[in-house]
Amino acid sequence: MKQFPRLVLAISLASAFLVGCEGGGESIAEVNGKPITQERFDAYLKLKRVPAQNAEWVGRELDDYLEREGLAGQIEEQGLLPVDQIEAEVSEFRKQMLISRYFEEYLRERVTDEAVRNFYATNPDQFQARKVHVAHILLRTNSAMSDAERQALLTKAQEVYSRANAQEDFNALAKEFSEDLLSAQNGGDLGWLQEGAIDPTFSSKVFAMKAGELSEPVVTPFGFHVIKVIEGPQVIKQPFESVSGDIRYRLRQEAKQAELDRLKQAAKIEKKAQPEKTEVQAGNDSAKS
């Protein structure tokens, strides 16, 4: 391996950067009889993020670079490793890197902050929904209950409704009677429910009610509900900050798929007919199986 004075060569390399790397194809060293060009080493420095102005650092990197080039060349000449397999692995790695780096740049340019905001502004229906704020008291039913047991539970639900309708504290009644233990701890409060995202019977009932209104027991597959509307139905729009990430992901996926389809079409991949196996090859395959 041909050695060069580190500092002198490093200074000359730094100077080449300062003048725009003129003569980029010029050989700066030889390893195993093969030239190493300025252009090739420049690309390496960019990969390592080495500032060209730092002559000492550039010099150290050149020594390391040439040493690895020399070792790799000598190892390849030993013939101990499956070179074809290694080249196949390198080729696959190169393809994957090209694909991933390309889409990083492509999507960065295509899906900008402005594109995300424009999508939010031009598709308002996708980011707003009709919601209602409700609380309930649930008395659960199950498929093993007899008619008599269900009737007794309905009677109990009607009694709870009567007490709530008589201005008894709904929060206290929920904590005492509701079998939805999670909401019961909050006085039966279920928060804001989106139209169509809950049981149809429950949904149709609460979205027809007004703020402060109380319902008689409503039957759903979960049981008997005594419902109170805390705040009436209204259209609520999701703030941009809460959905911008989802929008960006969606736009990136759509843009990536469209570009993938375009590139695949442009590639014009054609499969060649596979040659028929000889009797000897067929016999070998059979023996392996």
mmCIF file of C-alpha atoms in Angstrom:
data_model
loop_
_atom_site.group_PDB
_atom_site.id
_atom_site.type_symbol
_atom_site.label_atom_id
_atom_site.label_comp_id
_atom_site.label_asym_id
_atom_site.label_seq_id
_atom_site.Cartn_x
_atom_site.Cartn_y
_atom_site.Cartn_z
ATOM 1 C CA MET A 1 0.000 0.000 0.000
ATOM 2 C CA LYS A 2 1.491 3.337 -1.034
ATOM 3 C CA GLN A 3 1.803 5.768 1.875
ATOM 4 C CA PHE A 4 1.575 9.579 1.666
ATOM 5 C CA PRO A 5 2.685 12.250 4.142
ATOM 6 C CA ARG A 6 -0.483 12.781 6.142
ATOM 7 C CA LEU A 7 -0.393 16.517 6.697
ATOM 8 C CA VAL A 8 0.701 17.514 3.177
ATOM 9 C CA LEU A 9 -1.935 15.331 1.537
ATOM 10 C CA ALA A 10 -4.622 16.457 3.979
ATOM 11 C CA ILE A 11 -3.874 20.103 3.213
ATOM 12 C CA SER A 12 -4.048 19.455 -0.523
ATOM 13 C CA LEU A 13 -7.392 17.683 -0.097
ATOM 14 C CA ALA A 14 -8.788 20.552 1.941
ATOM 15 C CA SER A 15 -7.636 22.973 -0.748
ATOM 16 C CA ALA A 16 -9.401 20.885 -3.380
ATOM 17 C CA PHE A 17 -12.647 21.291 -1.454
ATOM 18 C CA LEU A 18 -12.190 25.037 -1.173
ATOM 19 C CA VAL A 19 -11.840 25.424 -4.928
ATOM 20 C CA GLY A 20 -14.872 23.287 -5.671
ATOM 21 C CA CYS A 21 -13.078 19.926 -6.070
ATOM 22 C CA GLU A 22 -11.772 20.665 -9.540
ATOM 23 C CA GLY A 23 -10.279 17.645 -11.286
ATOM 24 C CA GLY A 24 -12.460 15.276 -9.235
ATOM 25 C CA GLY A 25 -11.322 12.280 -11.267
ATOM 26 C CA GLU A 26 -7.646 12.748 -10.356
ATOM 27 C CA SER A 27 -5.960 9.837 -8.577
ATOM 28 C CA ILE A 28 -4.739 10.692 -5.066
ATOM 29 C CA ALA A 29 -3.446 7.263 -4.078
ATOM 30 C CA GLU A 30 -3.122 3.653 -5.155
ATOM 31 C CA VAL A 31 -4.111 0.557 -3.204
ATOM 32 C CA ASN A 32 -3.238 -2.905 -4.488
ATOM 33 C CA GLY A 33 -2.411 -1.271 -7.801
ATOM 34 C CA LYS A 34 -5.844 0.372 -8.118
ATOM 35 C CA PRO A 35 -6.268 4.181 -8.135
ATOM 36 C CA ILE A 36 -8.253 6.010 -5.471
ATOM 37 C CA THR A 37 -9.720 9.187 -6.948
ATOM 38 C CA GLN A 38 -10.336 12.525 -5.299
ATOM 39 C CA GLU A 39 -14.018 12.242 -6.226
ATOM 40 C CA ARG A 40 -14.345 8.862 -4.526
ATOM 41 C CA PHE A 41 -12.648 10.085 -1.357
ATOM 42 C CA ASP A 42 -14.776 13.255 -1.345
ATOM 43 C CA ALA A 43 -17.899 11.095 -1.299
ATOM 44 C CA TYR A 44 -16.476 9.152 1.641
ATOM 45 C CA LEU A 45 -15.782 12.354 3.578
ATOM 46 C CA LYS A 46 -19.362 13.479 3.028
ATOM 47 C CA LEU A 47 -20.599 10.136 4.295
ATOM 48 C CA LYS A 48 -18.468 10.489 7.434
ATOM 49 C CA ARG A 49 -19.405 14.186 7.746
ATOM 50 C CA VAL A 50 -15.775 15.216 7.941
ATOM 51 C CA PRO A 51 -15.258 18.973 7.348
ATOM 52 C CA ALA A 52 -12.826 19.499 4.463
ATOM 53 C CA GLN A 53 -11.291 22.498 6.246
ATOM 54 C CA ASN A 54 -10.001 20.287 9.075
ATOM 55 C CA ALA A 55 -6.775 19.090 7.471
ATOM 56 C CA GLU A 56 -5.690 16.870 10.360
ATOM 57 C CA TRP A 57 -9.038 15.093 10.521
ATOM 58 C CA VAL A 58 -9.081 14.616 6.743
ATOM 59 C CA GLY A 59 -5.614 13.113 6.958
ATOM 60 C CA ARG A 60 -6.621 10.606 9.628
ATOM 61 C CA GLU A 61 -9.641 9.584 7.612
ATOM 62 C CA LEU A 62 -7.521 9.089 4.506
ATOM 63 C CA ASP A 63 -5.144 6.762 6.351
ATOM 64 C CA ASP A 64 -8.074 4.724 7.674
ATOM 65 C CA TYR A 65 -9.761 4.677 4.300
ATOM 66 C CA LEU A 66 -6.678 3.455 2.448
ATOM 67 C CA GLU A 67 -5.966 0.832 5.090
ATOM 68 C CA ARG A 68 -9.438 -0.679 4.808
ATOM 69 C CA GLU A 69 -9.237 -0.583 1.023
ATOM 70 C CA GLY A 70 -5.962 -2.469 1.207
ATOM 71 C CA LEU A 71 -7.239 -5.058 3.663
ATOM 72 C CA ALA A 72 -10.427 -5.670 1.670
ATOM 73 C CA GLY A 73 -8.464 -6.125 -1.543
ATOM 74 C CA GLN A 74 -5.993 -8.551 0.021
ATOM 75 C CA ILE A 75 -8.752 -10.577 1.702
ATOM 76 C CA GLU A 76 -10.606 -10.862 -1.587
ATOM 77 C CA GLU A 77 -7.467 -12.217 -3.235
ATOM 78 C CA GLN A 78 -7.129 -14.981 -0.598
ATOM 79 C CA GLY A 79 -10.138 -16.768 -2.080
ATOM 80 C CA LEU A 80 -11.431 -17.962 1.305
ATOM 81 C CA LEU A 81 -14.765 -16.142 1.106
ATOM 82 C CA PRO A 82 -17.669 -16.625 -1.349
ATOM 83 C CA VAL A 83 -17.114 -13.425 -3.323
ATOM 84 C CA ASP A 84 -20.248 -13.862 -5.449
ATOM 85 C CA GLN A 85 -22.399 -14.160 -2.343
ATOM 86 C CA ILE A 86 -20.802 -11.105 -0.749
ATOM 87 C CA GLU A 87 -21.328 -9.127 -3.951
ATOM 88 C CA ALA A 88 -24.979 -10.228 -3.982
ATOM 89 C CA GLU A 89 -25.393 -9.026 -0.384
ATOM 90 C CA VAL A 90 -23.748 -5.696 -1.215
ATOM 91 C CA SER A 91 -25.973 -5.361 -4.286
ATOM 92 C CA GLU A 92 -29.123 -5.965 -2.238
ATOM 93 C CA PHE A 93 -27.969 -3.502 0.421
ATOM 94 C CA ARG A 94 -27.336 -0.919 -2.309
ATOM 95 C CA LYS A 95 -30.813 -1.425 -3.761
ATOM 96 C CA GLN A 96 -32.450 -1.069 -0.373
ATOM 97 C CA MET A 97 -30.442 2.062 0.412
ATOM 98 C CA LEU A 98 -31.318 3.613 -2.951
ATOM 99 C CA ILE A 99 -35.014 2.920 -2.422
ATOM 100 C CA SER A 100 -35.144 4.164 1.163
ATOM 101 C CA ARG A 101 -33.015 7.272 0.556
ATOM 102 C CA TYR A 102 -35.002 8.133 -2.551
ATOM 103 C CA PHE A 103 -38.309 8.031 -0.729
ATOM 104 C CA GLU A 104 -36.905 10.013 2.195
ATOM 105 C CA GLU A 105 -36.101 12.849 -0.181
ATOM 106 C CA TYR A 106 -39.167 12.420 -2.382
ATOM 107 C CA LEU A 107 -41.628 12.466 0.519
ATOM 108 C CA ARG A 108 -39.842 15.346 2.222
ATOM 109 C CA GLU A 109 -40.412 17.448 -0.869
ATOM 110 C CA ARG A 110 -43.892 16.155 -1.647
ATOM 111 C CA VAL A 111 -45.511 16.098 1.820
ATOM 112 C CA THR A 112 -44.694 19.502 3.274
ATOM 113 C CA ASP A 113 -46.194 21.335 6.257
ATOM 114 C CA GLU A 114 -48.167 23.400 3.763
ATOM 115 C CA ALA A 115 -49.576 20.253 2.117
ATOM 116 C CA VAL A 116 -50.708 18.927 5.494
ATOM 117 C CA ARG A 117 -52.441 22.200 6.384
ATOM 118 C CA ASN A 118 -54.086 22.403 2.963
ATOM 119 C CA PHE A 119 -55.511 18.912 3.370
ATOM 120 C CA TYR A 120 -56.909 19.829 6.784
ATOM 121 C CA ALA A 121 -58.478 23.025 5.410
ATOM 122 C CA THR A 122 -60.006 21.440 2.303
ATOM 123 C CA ASN A 123 -61.411 18.327 4.009
ATOM 124 C CA PRO A 124 -63.264 19.710 7.041
ATOM 125 C CA ASP A 125 -65.819 16.890 7.140
ATOM 126 C CA GLN A 126 -63.079 14.400 7.926
ATOM 127 C CA PHE A 127 -62.052 16.255 11.065
ATOM 128 C CA GLN A 128 -65.363 17.104 12.672
ATOM 129 C CA ALA A 129 -68.090 14.981 14.178
ATOM 130 C CA ARG A 130 -71.421 15.372 15.942
ATOM 131 C CA LYS A 131 -70.976 14.548 19.606
ATOM 132 C CA VAL A 132 -72.985 14.612 22.807
ATOM 133 C CA HIS A 133 -71.849 14.673 26.427
ATOM 134 C CA VAL A 134 -73.747 12.089 28.468
ATOM 135 C CA ALA A 135 -73.803 10.168 31.736
ATOM 136 C CA HIS A 136 -75.605 6.914 32.455
ATOM 137 C CA ILE A 137 -76.509 4.402 35.116
ATOM 138 C CA LEU A 138 -76.193 0.836 33.802
ATOM 139 C CA LEU A 139 -77.892 -2.246 35.194
ATOM 140 C CA ARG A 140 -76.327 -5.160 33.321
ATOM 141 C CA THR A 141 -78.178 -8.088 31.785
ATOM 142 C CA ASN A 142 -76.792 -11.373 30.471
ATOM 143 C CA SER A 143 -78.034 -14.177 28.229
ATOM 144 C CA ALA A 144 -78.460 -16.593 31.157
ATOM 145 C CA MET A 145 -81.098 -14.419 32.840
ATOM 146 C CA SER A 146 -84.674 -15.651 32.987
ATOM 147 C CA ASP A 147 -87.563 -13.428 31.939
ATOM 148 C CA ALA A 148 -88.434 -12.952 35.593
ATOM 149 C CA GLU A 149 -84.907 -11.820 36.405
ATOM 150 C CA ARG A 150 -84.879 -9.382 33.495
ATOM 151 C CA GLN A 151 -88.246 -7.979 34.568
ATOM 152 C CA ALA A 152 -86.978 -7.515 38.125
ATOM 153 C CA LEU A 153 -83.916 -5.685 36.813
ATOM 154 C CA LEU A 154 -86.088 -3.467 34.603
ATOM 155 C CA THR A 155 -88.234 -2.606 37.615
ATOM 156 C CA LYS A 156 -85.100 -1.626 39.519
ATOM 157 C CA ALA A 157 -83.950 0.539 36.597
ATOM 158 C CA GLN A 158 -87.332 2.272 36.528
ATOM 159 C CA GLU A 159 -87.034 2.983 40.239
ATOM 160 C CA VAL A 160 -83.596 4.525 39.706
ATOM 161 C CA TYR A 161 -85.047 6.660 36.896
ATOM 162 C CA SER A 162 -87.907 7.815 39.150
ATOM 163 C CA ARG A 163 -85.489 8.891 41.869
ATOM 164 C CA ALA A 164 -83.302 10.766 39.366
ATOM 165 C CA ASN A 165 -86.395 12.359 37.806
ATOM 166 C CA ALA A 166 -87.421 13.502 41.292
ATOM 167 C CA GLN A 167 -84.226 15.596 41.357
ATOM 168 C CA GLU A 168 -82.213 13.137 43.435
ATOM 169 C CA ASP A 169 -78.485 13.582 42.774
ATOM 170 C CA PHE A 170 -77.627 11.646 39.573
ATOM 171 C CA ASN A 171 -73.947 11.358 40.491
ATOM 172 C CA ALA A 172 -74.763 9.714 43.800
ATOM 173 C CA LEU A 173 -77.259 7.342 42.162
ATOM 174 C CA ALA A 174 -74.646 6.325 39.568
ATOM 175 C CA LYS A 175 -72.086 5.538 42.246
ATOM 176 C CA GLU A 176 -74.656 3.492 44.154
ATOM 177 C CA PHE A 177 -76.394 1.544 41.381
ATOM 178 C CA SER A 178 -74.405 1.627 38.125
ATOM 179 C CA GLU A 179 -72.618 -1.577 37.143
ATOM 180 C CA ASP A 180 -70.402 0.293 34.710
ATOM 181 C CA LEU A 181 -67.786 0.609 37.392
ATOM 182 C CA LEU A 182 -65.435 2.858 35.436
ATOM 183 C CA SER A 183 -67.971 5.594 34.707
ATOM 184 C CA ALA A 184 -69.746 5.105 38.059
ATOM 185 C CA GLN A 185 -66.717 6.555 39.846
ATOM 186 C CA ASN A 186 -67.271 9.744 37.820
ATOM 187 C CA GLY A 187 -70.987 9.972 38.520
ATOM 188 C CA GLY A 188 -71.817 7.960 35.401
ATOM 189 C CA ASP A 189 -70.036 10.446 33.080
ATOM 190 C CA LEU A 190 -69.178 8.844 29.703
ATOM 191 C CA GLY A 191 -67.645 11.991 28.236
ATOM 192 C CA TRP A 192 -68.298 13.106 24.659
ATOM 193 C CA LEU A 193 -69.689 10.301 22.497
ATOM 194 C CA GLN A 194 -69.519 10.427 18.713
ATOM 195 C CA GLU A 195 -72.634 9.787 16.685
ATOM 196 C CA GLY A 196 -72.531 6.349 15.090
ATOM 197 C CA ALA A 197 -69.610 5.161 17.220
ATOM 198 C CA ILE A 198 -71.779 3.665 19.953
ATOM 199 C CA ASP A 199 -74.706 1.232 20.157
ATOM 200 C CA PRO A 200 -77.374 2.330 17.608
ATOM 201 C CA THR A 201 -80.225 2.287 20.119
ATOM 202 C CA PHE A 202 -78.220 4.249 22.668
ATOM 203 C CA SER A 203 -76.989 6.661 19.970
ATOM 204 C CA SER A 204 -80.401 7.402 18.475
ATOM 205 C CA LYS A 205 -81.769 8.104 21.941
ATOM 206 C CA VAL A 206 -79.078 10.457 23.239
ATOM 207 C CA PHE A 207 -78.770 12.440 20.004
ATOM 208 C CA ALA A 208 -82.500 13.176 20.176
ATOM 209 C CA MET A 209 -82.239 14.540 23.721
ATOM 210 C CA LYS A 210 -81.472 18.026 25.008
ATOM 211 C CA ALA A 211 -79.063 19.225 27.666
ATOM 212 C CA GLY A 212 -80.266 18.315 31.156
ATOM 213 C CA GLU A 213 -82.833 15.812 29.825
ATOM 214 C CA LEU A 214 -83.233 12.412 31.517
ATOM 215 C CA SER A 215 -84.330 9.189 29.781
ATOM 216 C CA GLU A 216 -86.404 6.310 31.033
ATOM 217 C CA PRO A 217 -84.530 2.955 30.917
ATOM 218 C CA VAL A 218 -83.093 2.262 27.449
ATOM 219 C CA VAL A 219 -82.423 -1.370 26.504
ATOM 220 C CA THR A 220 -79.170 -2.319 24.718
ATOM 221 C CA PRO A 221 -77.202 -5.596 24.578
ATOM 222 C CA PHE A 222 -75.377 -4.373 27.695
ATOM 223 C CA GLY A 223 -78.466 -3.969 29.836
ATOM 224 C CA PHE A 224 -80.772 -1.168 31.024
ATOM 225 C CA HIS A 225 -79.467 2.417 30.871
ATOM 226 C CA VAL A 226 -80.832 5.451 32.624
ATOM 227 C CA ILE A 227 -79.291 8.308 30.641
ATOM 228 C CA LYS A 228 -78.701 11.967 31.383
ATOM 229 C CA VAL A 229 -77.528 14.425 28.723
ATOM 230 C CA ILE A 230 -75.008 16.820 30.244
ATOM 231 C CA GLU A 231 -74.349 18.876 27.095
ATOM 232 C CA GLY A 232 -76.546 18.577 24.022
ATOM 233 C CA PRO A 233 -75.453 17.392 20.566
ATOM 234 C CA GLN A 234 -73.033 19.677 18.742
ATOM 235 C CA VAL A 235 -70.501 19.522 15.941
ATOM 236 C CA ILE A 236 -66.990 19.429 17.341
ATOM 237 C CA LYS A 237 -63.968 20.006 15.112
ATOM 238 C CA GLN A 238 -60.679 18.354 15.954
ATOM 239 C CA PRO A 239 -57.850 20.894 16.283
ATOM 240 C CA PHE A 240 -55.175 20.772 13.603
ATOM 241 C CA GLU A 241 -52.474 19.948 16.152
ATOM 242 C CA SER A 242 -54.234 16.749 17.202
ATOM 243 C CA VAL A 243 -54.622 15.377 13.657
ATOM 244 C CA SER A 244 -51.614 16.771 11.775
ATOM 245 C CA GLY A 245 -49.571 13.634 12.453
ATOM 246 C CA ASP A 246 -52.305 11.384 11.069
ATOM 247 C CA ILE A 247 -52.699 13.596 7.999
ATOM 248 C CA ARG A 248 -48.972 13.586 7.331
ATOM 249 C CA TYR A 249 -48.822 9.796 7.640
ATOM 250 C CA ARG A 250 -51.774 9.385 5.282
ATOM 251 C CA LEU A 251 -50.377 11.768 2.673
ATOM 252 C CA ARG A 252 -46.961 10.108 2.828
ATOM 253 C CA GLN A 253 -48.464 6.647 2.382
ATOM 254 C CA GLU A 254 -50.572 7.772 -0.566
ATOM 255 C CA ALA A 255 -47.678 9.634 -2.206
ATOM 256 C CA LYS A 256 -45.302 6.720 -1.676
ATOM 257 C CA GLN A 257 -47.727 4.201 -3.173
ATOM 258 C CA ALA A 258 -48.383 6.394 -6.199
ATOM 259 C CA GLU A 259 -44.653 6.862 -6.803
ATOM 260 C CA LEU A 260 -43.999 3.141 -6.301
ATOM 261 C CA ASP A 261 -46.618 2.333 -8.919
ATOM 262 C CA ARG A 262 -45.085 4.877 -11.320
ATOM 263 C CA LEU A 263 -41.558 3.552 -10.854
ATOM 264 C CA LYS A 264 -42.647 -0.065 -11.256
ATOM 265 C CA GLN A 265 -44.450 0.830 -14.447
ATOM 266 C CA ALA A 266 -41.416 2.710 -15.747
ATOM 267 C CA ALA A 267 -39.121 -0.209 -14.905
ATOM 268 C CA LYS A 268 -40.847 -2.405 -17.531
ATOM 269 C CA ILE A 269 -39.966 -5.634 -15.772
ATOM 270 C CA GLU A 270 -40.131 -8.628 -18.080
ATOM 271 C CA LYS A 271 -39.674 -12.187 -16.861
ATOM 272 C CA LYS A 272 -37.881 -14.519 -19.209
ATOM 273 C CA ALA A 273 -39.103 -18.072 -19.666
ATOM 274 C CA GLN A 274 -37.203 -20.457 -17.416
ATOM 275 C CA PRO A 275 -35.284 -23.217 -19.251
ATOM 276 C CA GLU A 276 -36.659 -26.688 -18.756
ATOM 277 C CA LYS A 277 -34.708 -28.864 -16.374
ATOM 278 C CA THR A 278 -32.764 -31.803 -17.729
ATOM 279 C CA GLU A 279 -33.512 -35.280 -16.460
ATOM 280 C CA VAL A 280 -30.342 -35.164 -14.364
ATOM 281 C CA GLN A 281 -31.361 -31.838 -12.702
ATOM 282 C CA ALA A 282 -34.866 -33.120 -12.062
ATOM 283 C CA GLY A 283 -33.431 -36.242 -10.489
ATOM 284 C CA ASN A 284 -31.170 -34.180 -8.228
ATOM 285 C CA ASP A 285 -34.113 -32.030 -7.089
ATOM 286 C CA SER A 286 -36.125 -35.167 -6.333
ATOM 287 C CA ALA A 287 -33.267 -36.634 -4.306
ATOM 288 C CA LYS A 288 -32.960 -33.426 -2.230
ATOM 289 C CA SER A 289 -36.671 -33.468 -1.373
#
